[in-house]
PDB file of C-alpha atoms in Angstrom:
ATOM      1  CA  UNK R   1     -23.796  -4.854   7.903  1.00 41.00           C
ATOM      2  CA  UNK R   2     -20.952  -2.767   9.199  1.00 51.00           C
ATOM      3  CA  UNK R   3     -18.895  -0.754   6.801  1.00 68.00           C
ATOM      4  CA  UNK R   4     -15.200  -1.288   6.039  1.00 70.00           C
ATOM      5  CA  UNK R   5     -13.035   0.277   8.742  1.00 77.00           C
ATOM      6  CA  UNK R   6      -9.438   1.344   8.094  1.00 77.00           C
ATOM      7  CA  UNK R   7      -7.514   0.575  11.330  1.00 82.00           C
ATOM      8  CA  UNK R   8      -3.956   1.391  10.258  1.00 81.00           C
ATOM      9  CA  UNK R   9      -2.154   2.646   7.203  1.00 80.00           C
ATOM     10  CA  UNK R  10       1.579   3.136   7.136  1.00 79.00           C
ATOM     11  CA  UNK R  11       4.993   2.671   5.703  1.00 83.00           C
ATOM     12  CA  UNK R  12       7.504   0.367   7.325  1.00 88.00           C
ATOM     13  CA  UNK R  13      11.146  -0.658   6.834  1.00 92.00           C
ATOM     14  CA  UNK R  14      12.923  -3.912   7.745  1.00 94.00           C
ATOM     15  CA  UNK R  15      16.747  -4.041   7.869  1.00 96.00           C
ATOM     16  CA  UNK R  16      18.552  -7.065   6.611  1.00 96.00           C
ATOM     17  CA  UNK R  17      17.948 -10.018   8.964  1.00 95.00           C
ATOM     18  CA  UNK R  18      15.138  -8.187  10.780  1.00 96.00           C
ATOM     19  CA  UNK R  19      11.594  -9.510  11.067  1.00 93.00           C
ATOM     20  CA  UNK R  20       8.429  -9.998  13.051  1.00 93.00           C
ATOM     21  CA  UNK R  21       7.660 -13.166  15.059  1.00 95.00           C
ATOM     22  CA  UNK R  22       4.500 -15.166  14.405  1.00 96.00           C
ATOM     23  CA  UNK R  23       1.256 -13.433  15.549  1.00 94.00           C
ATOM     24  CA  UNK R  24      -2.339 -13.012  14.414  1.00 93.00           C
ATOM     25  CA  UNK R  25      -5.005 -10.284  14.416  1.00 89.00           C
ATOM     26  CA  UNK R  26      -8.728 -10.133  14.616  1.00 88.00           C
ATOM     27  CA  UNK R  27      -8.635  -8.051  11.371  1.00 87.00           C
ATOM     28  CA  UNK R  28      -7.295  -8.309   7.845  1.00 85.00           C
ATOM     29  CA  UNK R  29      -3.677  -7.279   7.180  1.00 88.00           C
ATOM     30  CA  UNK R  30      -2.368  -6.316   3.718  1.00 87.00           C
ATOM     31  CA  UNK R  31       1.405  -5.866   3.048  1.00 89.00           C
ATOM     32  CA  UNK R  32       2.791  -4.455  -0.119  1.00 87.00           C
ATOM     33  CA  UNK R  33       6.566  -4.741  -0.791  1.00 89.00           C
ATOM     34  CA  UNK R  34       7.814  -1.497  -2.433  1.00 87.00           C
ATOM     35  CA  UNK R  35      11.512  -2.350  -2.502  1.00 91.00           C
ATOM     36  CA  UNK R  36      13.731  -5.166  -1.394  1.00 94.00           C
ATOM     37  CA  UNK R  37      12.059  -8.422  -0.366  1.00 93.00           C
ATOM     38  CA  UNK R  38      10.472 -10.391   2.439  1.00 93.00           C
ATOM     39  CA  UNK R  39       9.990 -14.006   3.342  1.00 95.00           C
ATOM     40  CA  UNK R  40       6.385 -14.152   4.587  1.00 93.00           C
ATOM     41  CA  UNK R  41       4.930 -17.049   6.436  1.00 93.00           C
ATOM     42  CA  UNK R  42       1.153 -17.047   6.470  1.00 90.00           C
ATOM     43  CA  UNK R  43      -0.639 -20.067   7.936  1.00 89.00           C
ATOM     44  CA  UNK R  44       1.456 -23.063   6.982  1.00 89.00           C
ATOM     45  CA  UNK R  45       2.814 -21.606   3.735  1.00 90.00           C
ATOM     46  CA  UNK R  46       5.917 -19.545   3.080  1.00 93.00           C
ATOM     47  CA  UNK R  47       5.949 -16.930   0.327  1.00 89.00           C
ATOM     48  CA  UNK R  48       9.142 -15.260  -0.948  1.00 93.00           C
ATOM     49  CA  UNK R  49       7.999 -11.787  -1.775  1.00 92.00           C
ATOM     50  CA  UNK R  50       9.716  -9.156  -3.902  1.00 91.00           C
ATOM     51  CA  UNK R  51       9.065  -5.554  -4.903  1.00 89.00           C
ATOM     52  CA  UNK R  52       5.682  -5.125  -6.469  1.00 84.00           C
ATOM     53  CA  UNK R  53       3.954  -8.012  -4.671  1.00 87.00           C
ATOM     54  CA  UNK R  54       1.197  -7.714  -2.127  1.00 85.00           C
ATOM     55  CA  UNK R  55      -0.280 -10.256   0.318  1.00 87.00           C
ATOM     56  CA  UNK R  56      -3.668 -10.244   1.997  1.00 83.00           C
ATOM     57  CA  UNK R  57      -3.644 -12.126   5.331  1.00 87.00           C
ATOM     58  CA  UNK R  58      -7.071 -13.196   6.533  1.00 84.00           C
ATOM     59  CA  UNK R  59      -8.156 -12.310  10.054  1.00 84.00           C
ATOM     60  CA  UNK R  60      -7.027 -14.782  12.679  1.00 87.00           C
ATOM     61  CA  UNK R  61      -4.249 -16.264  10.505  1.00 89.00           C
ATOM     62  CA  UNK R  62      -0.856 -16.620  12.148  1.00 93.00           C
ATOM     63  CA  UNK R  63       1.792 -14.805  10.143  1.00 94.00           C
ATOM     64  CA  UNK R  64       5.444 -13.766  10.447  1.00 95.00           C
ATOM     65  CA  UNK R  65       8.022 -12.238   8.109  1.00 95.00           C
ATOM     66  CA  UNK R  66      11.712 -11.553   7.800  1.00 96.00           C
ATOM     67  CA  UNK R  67      14.087  -9.725   5.463  1.00 96.00           C
ATOM     68  CA  UNK R  68      16.585 -12.294   4.290  1.00 94.00           C
ATOM     69  CA  UNK R  69      18.283  -9.963   1.806  1.00 91.00           C
ATOM     70  CA  UNK R  70      21.281  -7.586   2.167  1.00 94.00           C
ATOM     71  CA  UNK R  71      19.192  -4.495   1.458  1.00 94.00           C
ATOM     72  CA  UNK R  72      16.544  -2.679   3.553  1.00 96.00           C
ATOM     73  CA  UNK R  73      13.016  -3.597   2.686  1.00 94.00           C
ATOM     74  CA  UNK R  74      10.425  -0.843   2.274  1.00 91.00           C
ATOM     75  CA  UNK R  75       6.752  -1.691   2.523  1.00 87.00           C
ATOM     76  CA  UNK R  76       3.256  -0.382   2.997  1.00 85.00           C
ATOM     77  CA  UNK R  77       0.662  -1.963   5.180  1.00 86.00           C
ATOM     78  CA  UNK R  78      -3.006  -1.598   5.689  1.00 85.00           C
ATOM     79  CA  UNK R  79      -4.936  -3.204   8.548  1.00 86.00           C
ATOM     80  CA  UNK R  80      -8.718  -3.189   8.243  1.00 81.00           C
ATOM     81  CA  UNK R  81     -11.907  -4.747   9.407  1.00 80.00           C
ATOM     82  CA  UNK R  82     -14.738  -5.527   7.105  1.00 74.00           C
ATOM     83  CA  UNK R  83     -18.044  -7.394   7.636  1.00 68.00           C
ATOM     84  CA  UNK R  84     -17.600 -11.170   7.556  1.00 62.00           C
ATOM     85  CA  UNK R  85     -18.931 -11.203   4.019  1.00 59.00           C
ATOM     86  CA  UNK R  86     -17.651 -11.258   1.326  1.00 58.00           C
ATOM     87  CA  UNK R  87     -13.935 -11.696   2.307  1.00 60.00           C
ATOM     88  CA  UNK R  88     -14.374 -14.434   4.958  1.00 60.00           C
ATOM     89  CA  UNK R  89     -16.292 -16.553   2.442  1.00 58.00           C
ATOM     90  CA  UNK R  90     -13.746 -15.847  -0.280  1.00 56.00           C
ATOM     91  CA  UNK R  91     -10.855 -16.794   1.928  1.00 54.00           C
ATOM     92  CA  UNK R  92     -12.599 -19.624   3.818  1.00 50.00           C
ATOM     93  CA  UNK R  93      -9.804 -21.901   2.549  1.00 49.00           C
ATOM     94  CA  UNK R  94      -7.576 -20.245   5.141  1.00 54.00           C
ATOM     95  CA  UNK R  95      -4.974 -19.331   2.623  1.00 59.00           C
ATOM     96  CA  UNK R  96      -3.265 -15.935   2.170  1.00 61.00           C
ATOM     97  CA  UNK R  97      -3.551 -14.293  -1.231  1.00 65.00           C
ATOM     98  CA  UNK R  98      -0.410 -12.996  -3.001  1.00 65.00           C
ATOM     99  CA  UNK R  99      -0.676 -10.707  -5.915  1.00 66.00           C
ATOM    100  CA  UNK R 100       1.605  -8.868  -8.340  1.00 69.00           C
ATOM    101  CA  UNK R 101      -1.178  -6.823  -9.879  1.00 66.00           C
ATOM    102  CA  UNK R 102       0.029  -3.296 -10.860  1.00 69.00           C
ATOM    103  CA  UNK R 103      -3.364  -1.830  -9.878  1.00 64.00           C
ATOM    104  CA  UNK R 104      -2.746  -3.015  -6.336  1.00 64.00           C
ATOM    105  CA  UNK R 105       0.492  -1.048  -6.243  1.00 64.00           C
ATOM    106  CA  UNK R 106      -1.189   2.122  -7.416  1.00 66.00           C
ATOM    107  CA  UNK R 107      -4.061   1.801  -4.960  1.00 65.00           C
ATOM    108  CA  UNK R 108      -1.763   1.107  -2.008  1.00 63.00           C
ATOM    109  CA  UNK R 109       0.294   4.265  -2.866  1.00 66.00           C
ATOM    110  CA  UNK R 110      -2.925   6.317  -3.173  1.00 65.00           C
ATOM    111  CA  UNK R 111      -4.218   5.137   0.273  1.00 66.00           C
ATOM    112  CA  UNK R 112      -0.881   5.952   1.929  1.00 63.00           C
ATOM    113  CA  UNK R 113      -0.836   9.378   0.207  1.00 63.00           C
ATOM    114  CA  UNK R 114      -4.405  10.120   1.377  1.00 62.00           C
ATOM    115  CA  UNK R 115      -3.370   9.383   4.995  1.00 59.00           C
ATOM    116  CA  UNK R 116      -0.228  11.391   4.745  1.00 57.00           C
ATOM    117  CA  UNK R 117      -2.089  14.437   3.425  1.00 56.00           C
ATOM    118  CA  UNK R 118      -5.274  14.329   5.454  1.00 50.00           C
ATOM    119  CA  UNK R 119      -4.695  12.130   8.505  1.00 51.00           C
ATOM    120  CA  UNK R 120      -7.907  10.735   9.961  1.00 49.00           C
ATOM    121  CA  UNK R 121      -9.991  12.883   7.541  1.00 44.00           C
ATOM    122  CA  UNK R 122      -8.969  10.444   4.830  1.00 49.00           C
ATOM    123  CA  UNK R 123     -11.015   7.507   6.187  1.00 51.00           C
ATOM    124  CA  UNK R 124     -13.770   7.828   3.516  1.00 54.00           C
ATOM    125  CA  UNK R 125     -11.312   8.158   0.679  1.00 53.00           C
ATOM    126  CA  UNK R 126      -9.175   5.262   1.973  1.00 55.00           C
ATOM    127  CA  UNK R 127     -12.286   3.088   2.368  1.00 55.00           C
ATOM    128  CA  UNK R 128     -13.163   3.861  -1.241  1.00 56.00           C
ATOM    129  CA  UNK R 129      -9.696   2.890  -2.464  1.00 55.00           C
ATOM    130  CA  UNK R 130      -9.849  -0.214  -0.305  1.00 57.00           C
ATOM    131  CA  UNK R 131     -12.983  -1.278  -2.054  1.00 57.00           C
ATOM    132  CA  UNK R 132     -11.193  -0.913  -5.407  1.00 56.00           C
ATOM    133  CA  UNK R 133      -8.123  -2.742  -3.993  1.00 58.00           C
ATOM    134  CA  UNK R 134     -10.113  -5.681  -2.784  1.00 56.00           C
ATOM    135  CA  UNK R 135     -11.772  -6.042  -6.128  1.00 56.00           C
ATOM    136  CA  UNK R 136      -8.449  -5.675  -8.097  1.00 51.00           C
TER     137      UNK R 136
END
């Protein structure tokens, strides 16, 4: 079984009315809204998201988002690959998972901080935090 691999960690901003068209990835994508809000479409469902919420988008799922508000949205994102188990089984229903768990917010911030401070040397630390995040 291959270990979890962090592919991308970063902050992003979306101006009012800005967004991303529908697309998919061969990896998992997590988005955490730090401030402002997003309208996220994942699969066939639409989720209004506000500050403090996180969404886990399964690999291969079409998704798009836009900022319908009048303020700039600030978010964090993590793109990662993981062996097909356990997540693929857990999300075999093909639905995205939305969470407002405060632990998720803390772990997201820690992962981004590790990458800011250490760059690629933070992979092991980020993988450890991701393990905790996925179990939160």
